Coordinates of C-alpha atoms and ligand atoms in Angstrom, one line a residue:
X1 CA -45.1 121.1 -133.7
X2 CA -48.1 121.2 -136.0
X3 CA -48.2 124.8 -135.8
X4 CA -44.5 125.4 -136.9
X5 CA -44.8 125.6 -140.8
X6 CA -41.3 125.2 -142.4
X7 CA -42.6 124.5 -146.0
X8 CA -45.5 123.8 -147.7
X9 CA -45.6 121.0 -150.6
X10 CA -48.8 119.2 -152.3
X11 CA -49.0 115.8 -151.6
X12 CA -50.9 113.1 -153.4
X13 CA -53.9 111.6 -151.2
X14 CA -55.9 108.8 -153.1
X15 CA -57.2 110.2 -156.3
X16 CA -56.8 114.1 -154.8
X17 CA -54.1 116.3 -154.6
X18 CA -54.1 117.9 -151.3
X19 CA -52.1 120.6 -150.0
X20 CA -49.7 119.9 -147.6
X21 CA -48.0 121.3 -144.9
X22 CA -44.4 119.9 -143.7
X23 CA -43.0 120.5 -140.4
X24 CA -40.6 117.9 -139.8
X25 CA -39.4 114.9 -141.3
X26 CA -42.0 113.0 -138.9
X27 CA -45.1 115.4 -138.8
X28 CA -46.8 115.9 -142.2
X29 CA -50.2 117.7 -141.9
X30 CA -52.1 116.6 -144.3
X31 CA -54.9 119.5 -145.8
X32 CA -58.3 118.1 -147.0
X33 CA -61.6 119.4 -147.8
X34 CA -64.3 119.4 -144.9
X35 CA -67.6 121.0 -144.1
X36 CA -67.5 122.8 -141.0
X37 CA -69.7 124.8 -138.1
X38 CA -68.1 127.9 -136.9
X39 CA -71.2 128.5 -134.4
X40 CA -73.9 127.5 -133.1
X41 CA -76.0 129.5 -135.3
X42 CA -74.6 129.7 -138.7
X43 CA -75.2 127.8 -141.9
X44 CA -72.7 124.6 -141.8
X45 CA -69.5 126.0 -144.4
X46 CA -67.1 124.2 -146.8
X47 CA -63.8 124.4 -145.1
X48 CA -60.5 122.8 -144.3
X49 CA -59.1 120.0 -141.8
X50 CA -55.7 118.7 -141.2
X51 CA -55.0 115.5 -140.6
X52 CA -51.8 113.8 -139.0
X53 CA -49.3 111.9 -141.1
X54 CA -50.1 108.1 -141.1
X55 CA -48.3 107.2 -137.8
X56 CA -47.4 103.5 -137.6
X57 CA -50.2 102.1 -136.2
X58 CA -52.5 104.1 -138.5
X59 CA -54.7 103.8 -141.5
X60 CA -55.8 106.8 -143.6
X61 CA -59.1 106.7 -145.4
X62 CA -60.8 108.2 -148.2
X63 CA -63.5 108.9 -146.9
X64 CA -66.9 108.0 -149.8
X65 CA -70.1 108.5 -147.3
X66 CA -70.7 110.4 -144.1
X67 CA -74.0 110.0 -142.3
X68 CA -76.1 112.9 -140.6
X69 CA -76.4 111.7 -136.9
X70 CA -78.8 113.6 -134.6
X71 CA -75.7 114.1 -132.2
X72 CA -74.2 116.3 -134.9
X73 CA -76.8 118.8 -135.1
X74 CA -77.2 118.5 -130.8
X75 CA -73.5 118.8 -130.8
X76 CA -73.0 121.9 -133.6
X77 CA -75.7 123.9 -131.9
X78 CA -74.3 123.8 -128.7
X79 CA -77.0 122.0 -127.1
X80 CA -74.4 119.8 -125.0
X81 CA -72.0 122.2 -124.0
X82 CA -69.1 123.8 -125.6
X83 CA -67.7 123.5 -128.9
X84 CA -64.3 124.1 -130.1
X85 CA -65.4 125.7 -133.7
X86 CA -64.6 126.0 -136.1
X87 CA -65.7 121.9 -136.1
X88 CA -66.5 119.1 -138.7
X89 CA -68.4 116.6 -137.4
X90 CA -69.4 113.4 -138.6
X91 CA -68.8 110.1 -136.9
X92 CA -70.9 107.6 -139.7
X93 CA -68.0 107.0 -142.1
X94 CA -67.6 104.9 -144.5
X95 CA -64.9 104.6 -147.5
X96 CA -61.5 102.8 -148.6
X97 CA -58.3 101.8 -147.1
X98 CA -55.6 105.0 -148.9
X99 CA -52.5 104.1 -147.1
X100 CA -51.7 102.0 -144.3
X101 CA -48.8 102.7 -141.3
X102 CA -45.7 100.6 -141.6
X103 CA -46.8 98.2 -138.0
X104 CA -50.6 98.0 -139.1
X105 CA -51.7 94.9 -140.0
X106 CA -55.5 94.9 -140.0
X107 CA -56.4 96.7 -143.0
X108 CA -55.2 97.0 -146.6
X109 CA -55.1 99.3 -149.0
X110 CA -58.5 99.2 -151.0
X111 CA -60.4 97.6 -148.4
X112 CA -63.5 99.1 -147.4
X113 CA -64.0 100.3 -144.0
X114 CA -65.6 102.2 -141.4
X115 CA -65.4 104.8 -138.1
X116 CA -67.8 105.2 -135.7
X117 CA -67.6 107.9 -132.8
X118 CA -64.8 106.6 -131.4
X119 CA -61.0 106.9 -132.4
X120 CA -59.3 106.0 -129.4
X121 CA -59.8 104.8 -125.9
X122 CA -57.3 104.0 -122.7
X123 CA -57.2 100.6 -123.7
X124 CA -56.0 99.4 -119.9
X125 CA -58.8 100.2 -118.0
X126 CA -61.6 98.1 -116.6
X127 CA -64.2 98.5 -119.4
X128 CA -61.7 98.6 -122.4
X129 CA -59.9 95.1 -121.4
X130 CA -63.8 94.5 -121.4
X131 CA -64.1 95.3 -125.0
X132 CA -66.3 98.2 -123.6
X133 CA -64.3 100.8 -124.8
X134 CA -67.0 103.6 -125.3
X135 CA -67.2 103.1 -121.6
X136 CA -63.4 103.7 -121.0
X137 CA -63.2 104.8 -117.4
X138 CA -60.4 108.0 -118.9
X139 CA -63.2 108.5 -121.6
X140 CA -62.9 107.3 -125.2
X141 CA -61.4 110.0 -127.9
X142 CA -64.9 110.7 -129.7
X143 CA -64.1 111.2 -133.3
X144 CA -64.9 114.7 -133.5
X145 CA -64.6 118.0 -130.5
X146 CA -62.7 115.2 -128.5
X147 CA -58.8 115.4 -127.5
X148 CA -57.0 113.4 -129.3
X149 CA -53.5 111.9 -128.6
X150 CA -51.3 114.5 -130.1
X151 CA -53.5 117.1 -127.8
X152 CA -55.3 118.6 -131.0
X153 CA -59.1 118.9 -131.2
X154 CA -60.5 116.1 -133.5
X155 CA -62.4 116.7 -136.3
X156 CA -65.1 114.4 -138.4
X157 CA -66.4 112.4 -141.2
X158 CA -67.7 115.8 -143.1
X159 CA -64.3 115.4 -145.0
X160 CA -62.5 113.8 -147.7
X161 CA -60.0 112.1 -145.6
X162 CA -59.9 110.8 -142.1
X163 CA -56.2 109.0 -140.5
X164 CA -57.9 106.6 -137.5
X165 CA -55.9 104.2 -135.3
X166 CA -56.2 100.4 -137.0
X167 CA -57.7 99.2 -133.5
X168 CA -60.6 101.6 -134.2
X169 CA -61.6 100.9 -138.1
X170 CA -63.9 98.4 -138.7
X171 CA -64.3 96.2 -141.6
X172 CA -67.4 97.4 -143.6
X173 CA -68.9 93.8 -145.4
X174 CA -69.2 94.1 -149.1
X175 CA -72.9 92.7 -149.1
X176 CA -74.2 96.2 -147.2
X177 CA -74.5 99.0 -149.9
X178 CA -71.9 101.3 -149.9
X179 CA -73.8 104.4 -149.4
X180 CA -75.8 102.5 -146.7
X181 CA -73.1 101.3 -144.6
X182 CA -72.5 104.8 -143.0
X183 CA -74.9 105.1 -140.7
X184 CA -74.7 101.6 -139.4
X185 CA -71.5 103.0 -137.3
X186 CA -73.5 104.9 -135.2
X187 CA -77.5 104.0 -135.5
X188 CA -76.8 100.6 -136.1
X189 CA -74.5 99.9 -133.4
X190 CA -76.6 102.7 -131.1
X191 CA -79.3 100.2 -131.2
X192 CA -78.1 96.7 -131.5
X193 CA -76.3 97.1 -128.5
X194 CA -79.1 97.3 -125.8
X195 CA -81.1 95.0 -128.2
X196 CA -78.7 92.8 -127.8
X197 CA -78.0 93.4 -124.4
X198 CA -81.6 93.1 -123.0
X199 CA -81.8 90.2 -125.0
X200 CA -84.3 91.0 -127.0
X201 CA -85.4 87.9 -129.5
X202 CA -88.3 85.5 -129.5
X203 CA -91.2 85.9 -126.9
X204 CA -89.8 89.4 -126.6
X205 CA -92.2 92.4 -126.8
X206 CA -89.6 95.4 -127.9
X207 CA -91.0 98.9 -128.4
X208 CA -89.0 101.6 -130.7
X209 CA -89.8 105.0 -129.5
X210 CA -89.4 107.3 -132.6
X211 CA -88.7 106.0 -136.1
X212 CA -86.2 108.6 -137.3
X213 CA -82.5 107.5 -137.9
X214 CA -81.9 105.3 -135.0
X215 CA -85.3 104.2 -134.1
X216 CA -85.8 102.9 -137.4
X217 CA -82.6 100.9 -137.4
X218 CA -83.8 99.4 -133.7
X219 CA -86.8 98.0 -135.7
X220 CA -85.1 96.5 -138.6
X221 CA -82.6 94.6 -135.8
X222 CA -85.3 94.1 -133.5
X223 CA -86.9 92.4 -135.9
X224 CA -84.4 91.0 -137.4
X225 CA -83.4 89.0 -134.0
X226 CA -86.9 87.7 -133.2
X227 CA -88.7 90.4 -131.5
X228 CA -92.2 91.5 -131.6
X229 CA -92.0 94.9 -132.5
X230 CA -94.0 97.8 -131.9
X231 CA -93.4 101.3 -133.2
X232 CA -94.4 104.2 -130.9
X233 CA -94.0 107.6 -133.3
X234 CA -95.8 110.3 -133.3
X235 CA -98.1 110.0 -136.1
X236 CA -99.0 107.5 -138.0
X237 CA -97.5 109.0 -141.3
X238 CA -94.9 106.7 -141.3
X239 CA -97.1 103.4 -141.0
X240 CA -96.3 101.5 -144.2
X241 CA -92.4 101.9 -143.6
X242 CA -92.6 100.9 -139.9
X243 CA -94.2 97.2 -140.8
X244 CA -91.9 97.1 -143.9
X245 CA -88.9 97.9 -141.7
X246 CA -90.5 94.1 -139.9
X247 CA -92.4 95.9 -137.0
X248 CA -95.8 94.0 -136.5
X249 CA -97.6 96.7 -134.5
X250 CA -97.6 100.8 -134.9
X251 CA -99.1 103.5 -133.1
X252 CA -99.1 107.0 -132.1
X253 CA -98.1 108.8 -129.2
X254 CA -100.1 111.6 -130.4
X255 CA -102.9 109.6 -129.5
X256 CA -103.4 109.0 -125.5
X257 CA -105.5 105.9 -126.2
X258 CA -102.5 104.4 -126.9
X259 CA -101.0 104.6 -123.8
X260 CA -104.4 103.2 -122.2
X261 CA -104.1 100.3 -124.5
X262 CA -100.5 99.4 -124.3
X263 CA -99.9 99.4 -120.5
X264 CA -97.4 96.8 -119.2
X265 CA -97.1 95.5 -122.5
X266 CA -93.1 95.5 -122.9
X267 CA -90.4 93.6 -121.7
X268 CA -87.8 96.3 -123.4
X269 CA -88.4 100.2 -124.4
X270 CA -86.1 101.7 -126.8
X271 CA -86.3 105.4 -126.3
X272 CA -85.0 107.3 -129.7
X273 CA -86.5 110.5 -129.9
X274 CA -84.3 113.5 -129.8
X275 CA -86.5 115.8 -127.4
X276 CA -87.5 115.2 -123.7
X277 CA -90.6 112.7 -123.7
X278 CA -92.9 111.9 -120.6
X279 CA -91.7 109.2 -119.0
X280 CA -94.2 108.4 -116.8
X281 CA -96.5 107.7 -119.9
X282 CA -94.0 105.5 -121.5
X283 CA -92.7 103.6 -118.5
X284 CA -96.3 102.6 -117.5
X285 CA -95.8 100.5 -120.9
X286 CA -93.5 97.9 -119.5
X287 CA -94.4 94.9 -118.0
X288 CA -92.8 92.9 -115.0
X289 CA -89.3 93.2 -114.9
X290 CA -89.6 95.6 -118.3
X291 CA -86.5 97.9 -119.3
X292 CA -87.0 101.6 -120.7
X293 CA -83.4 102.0 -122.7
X294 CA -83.0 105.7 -123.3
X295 CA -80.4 106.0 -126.2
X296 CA -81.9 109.8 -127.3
X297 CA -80.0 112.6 -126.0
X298 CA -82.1 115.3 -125.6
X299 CA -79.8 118.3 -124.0
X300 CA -82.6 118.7 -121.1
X301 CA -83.1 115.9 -118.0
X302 CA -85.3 113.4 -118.7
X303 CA -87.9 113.7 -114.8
X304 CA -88.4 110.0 -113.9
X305 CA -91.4 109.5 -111.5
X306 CA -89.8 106.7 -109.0
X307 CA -93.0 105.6 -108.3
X308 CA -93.8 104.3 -112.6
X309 CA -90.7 102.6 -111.3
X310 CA -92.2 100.6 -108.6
X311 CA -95.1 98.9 -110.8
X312 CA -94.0 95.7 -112.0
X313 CA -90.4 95.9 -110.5
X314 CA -89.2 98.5 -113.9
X315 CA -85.8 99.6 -114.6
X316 CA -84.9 102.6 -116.5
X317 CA -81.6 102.8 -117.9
X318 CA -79.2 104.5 -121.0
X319 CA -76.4 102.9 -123.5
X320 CA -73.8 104.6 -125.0
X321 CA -73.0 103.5 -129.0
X322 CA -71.2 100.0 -128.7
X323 CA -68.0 98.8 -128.1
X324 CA -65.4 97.9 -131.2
X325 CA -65.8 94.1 -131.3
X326 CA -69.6 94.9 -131.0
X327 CA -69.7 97.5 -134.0
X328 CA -67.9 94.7 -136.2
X329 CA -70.4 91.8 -134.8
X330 CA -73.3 94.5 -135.4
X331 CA -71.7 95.4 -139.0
X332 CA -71.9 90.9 -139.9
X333 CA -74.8 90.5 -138.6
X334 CA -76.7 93.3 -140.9
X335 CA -74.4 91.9 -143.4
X336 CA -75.9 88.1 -143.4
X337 CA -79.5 89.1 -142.7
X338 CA -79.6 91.8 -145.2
X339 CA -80.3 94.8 -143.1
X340 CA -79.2 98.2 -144.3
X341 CA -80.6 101.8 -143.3
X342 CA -82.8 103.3 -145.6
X343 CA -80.5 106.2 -146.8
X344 CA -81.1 109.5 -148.9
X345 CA -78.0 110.2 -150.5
X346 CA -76.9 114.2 -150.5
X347 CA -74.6 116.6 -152.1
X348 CA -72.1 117.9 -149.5
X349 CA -73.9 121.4 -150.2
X350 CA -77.2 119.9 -149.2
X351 CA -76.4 119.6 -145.6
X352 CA -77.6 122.6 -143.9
X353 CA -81.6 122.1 -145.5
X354 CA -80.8 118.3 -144.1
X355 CA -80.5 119.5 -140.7
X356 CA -84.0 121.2 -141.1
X357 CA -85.5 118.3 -142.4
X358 CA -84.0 116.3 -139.5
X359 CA -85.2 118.7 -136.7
X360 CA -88.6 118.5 -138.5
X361 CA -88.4 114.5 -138.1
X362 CA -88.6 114.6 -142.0
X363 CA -86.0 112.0 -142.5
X364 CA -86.6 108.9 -144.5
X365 CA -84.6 107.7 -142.7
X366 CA -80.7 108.9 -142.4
X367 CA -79.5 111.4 -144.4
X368 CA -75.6 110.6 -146.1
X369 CA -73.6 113.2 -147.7
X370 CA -71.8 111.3 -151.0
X371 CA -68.2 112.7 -149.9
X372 CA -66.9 112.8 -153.6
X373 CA -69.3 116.1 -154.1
X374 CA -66.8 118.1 -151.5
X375 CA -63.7 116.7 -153.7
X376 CA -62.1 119.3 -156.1
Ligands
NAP1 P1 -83.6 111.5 -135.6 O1 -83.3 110.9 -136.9 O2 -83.9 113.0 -135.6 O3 -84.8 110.7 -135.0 C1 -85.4 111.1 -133.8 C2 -86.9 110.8 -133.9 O4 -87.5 111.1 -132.7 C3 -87.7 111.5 -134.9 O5 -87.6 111.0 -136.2 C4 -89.1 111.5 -134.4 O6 -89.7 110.2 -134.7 C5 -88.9 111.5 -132.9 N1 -89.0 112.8 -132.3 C6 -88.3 114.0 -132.7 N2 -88.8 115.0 -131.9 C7 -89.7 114.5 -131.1 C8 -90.5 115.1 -130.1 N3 -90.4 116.4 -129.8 N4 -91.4 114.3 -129.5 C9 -91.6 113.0 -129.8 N5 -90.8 112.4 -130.7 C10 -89.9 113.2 -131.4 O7 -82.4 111.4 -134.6 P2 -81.3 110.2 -134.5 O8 -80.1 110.5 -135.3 O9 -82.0 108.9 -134.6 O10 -80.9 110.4 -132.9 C11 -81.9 110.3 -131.9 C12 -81.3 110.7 -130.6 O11 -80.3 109.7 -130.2 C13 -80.5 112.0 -130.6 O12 -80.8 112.7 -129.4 C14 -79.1 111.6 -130.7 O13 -78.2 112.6 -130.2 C15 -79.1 110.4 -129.8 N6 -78.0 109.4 -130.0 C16 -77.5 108.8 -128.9 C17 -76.5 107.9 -129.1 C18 -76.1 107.1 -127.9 O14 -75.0 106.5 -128.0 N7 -76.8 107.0 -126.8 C19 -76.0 107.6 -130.3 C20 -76.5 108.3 -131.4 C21 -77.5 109.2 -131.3 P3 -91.2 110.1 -135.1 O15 -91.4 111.0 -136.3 O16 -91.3 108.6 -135.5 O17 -92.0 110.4 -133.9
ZN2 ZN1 -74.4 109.3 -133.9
ZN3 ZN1 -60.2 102.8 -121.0

């Protein structure tokens, strides 16, 4: 058992010595540095996490880059429910192959690679023969506050080191900065997914609802794939990055004349934003047979008026992250067109005024912690 500590050693991880704890011959707990919540109210901490010895299947990562997701501050807050603290969280990771279990074949050591918000799933149900394993009908193991295998909580990408079944690490392409690979595990697939899956592409009208972390990685893909794309924020402060990022058309919601002048414009709605919005307004915007995809996860419902619904035969509807062939697809794609998130790069100490700055929607436009500042 975990918990049964019979010695204690140090152990060489990567380029850091870690502490270690030895139970048994086959369960070595591996020590590393973290940042971690230990309530919903207080300041984000440096801390510790264990991590499992490298099991067979395994891979253990150093981790370089974490992203700041939106989730993590919903989830550390306690907006969705409980939370096992202390927790790390963290689930855009991004760093280099340290060791690999003696059956897994996938990665090597040195390659560079990445974890989304999954770590495991079923793998026998319906939707994970499907390759729709963040749909697994027994629920995926998220990559942190889920259960994992061993029956211990799991904790995050706030970390130095992270061991992640080989079926769930993806292969991050060289051509996509490191620093700005981290986020495409969680914004990028986020969005790419419906994109994709509502088809959007030439002689499509795609709106982005919000241009923060996701939002603005739904207009570079939109785009990207051969959309028309219109960015719906709040203000128009962000203008100039929107038709950069390849939108054509940007306006605010601030403004109701835009919601006069865009009705039943849209064959697909991407809904990013963070907070509840009114969907009556925004569903008015779609056209016959348009889609509203809600991907923001505001903790409150989201009222839908069933009779928006009726106008020009609409559909609302949500998507969860993307499924692990999907995240690598997603990850090649960006790689051959060249699409990375627009990242500010922060010391691990620089978290909790990053959260601020995120709640203020002052994020240009994911924040990334660089991991080696929590080293030492
Ligand atoms: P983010 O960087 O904070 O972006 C959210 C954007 O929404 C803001 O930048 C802002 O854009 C807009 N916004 C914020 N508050 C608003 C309000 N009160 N009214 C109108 N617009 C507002 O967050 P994120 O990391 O992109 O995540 C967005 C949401 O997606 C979160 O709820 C997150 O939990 C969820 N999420 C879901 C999935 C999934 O699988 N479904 C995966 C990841 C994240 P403007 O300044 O442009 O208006
Ligand atoms: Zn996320
Ligand atoms: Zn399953």
């Amino acid at each position: 058992m975990a918990g049964l500590v019979v010695s204690q050693h140090r152990r060489t991880c990567g380029d850091v010595e870690s502490p270690v704890t030895v139970t048994s011959q086959e369960d070595i707990i591996l020590t590393v540095n973290a940042i971690a919540a230990t309530s919903a109210t207080e300041p984000l901490v440096r801390s510790t996490v264990e991590r499992r010895d490298v099991g067979p299947h395994d891979v253990l990562i150093e981790i370089r880059y974490a992203g700041i997701c939106h989730s993590d501050i919903h989830t550390v807050r306690g907006e969705w429910g409980e939370v096992p603290y202390p927790l790390t969280v963290g689930h855009e990771i991004v760093g280099r192959v340290a060791e690999v279990g003696g059956d897994a074949t996938l990665h090597a050591v040195g390659d560079r690679v990445g974890v989304g918000c999954m770590v495991n799933s079923c793998r026998e149900c319906e939707n994970c023969r499907a390759g729709q394993e963040q749909y697994c009908l027994k629920g995926n193991t998220q990559t942190y506050a889920g259960v994992d295998r061993d029956g211990t909580v799991t904790q995050g990408g706030y970390s130095t080191h992270v061991v992640v079944d080989q079926d769930f690490v993806l292969r991050v392409p060289d051509a996509i900065p490191y620093e700005a690979a981290a986020p495409l595990l969680c914004a990028g697939v986020t969005t790419y997914s419906p994109l994709t899956h509502w088809n959007a592409g030439p002689g499509k009208k795609v709106a982005v609802v919000g241009m923060g972390g996701l939002g603005h990685m739904a207009v570079k893909i939109a785009a990207a794939l051969g959309a028309e794309v219109t960015v719906l924020s709040q203000t128009l402060g962000k203008k100039d990055d929107g038709l950069a990022f390849g939108a054509e058309h940007y306006h605010a919601t601030g403004d109701p004349a835009t919601f006069e002048a865009l009705k039943n414009s849209f064959d697909l709605i991407v809904n990013t934003v963070s907070a509840p919005i009114d969907m009556a307004c925004y569903l008015g915007l779609l056209r016959l047979d348009g889609t509203l995809v809600s991907v923001g996860a505001p903790p409150e419902p989201l009222p839908v008026p069933v009779f928006a619904l009726f106008g020009n035969r609409r559909s609302f509807a949500g998507s969860n992250i993307g499924g692990i062939a999907e995240t690598q697809e997603m990850l090649d794609f960006c790689a051959e067109r060249g699409i990375a998130p627009q990242v500010e790069v922060i010391d691990a100490d620089a978290v909790n005024e990053a959260y601020e700055r995120v709640l203020g929607s002052d994020v240009r436009y994911r924040f990334v912690i660089d991991i080696d500042t929590l080293r030492g």
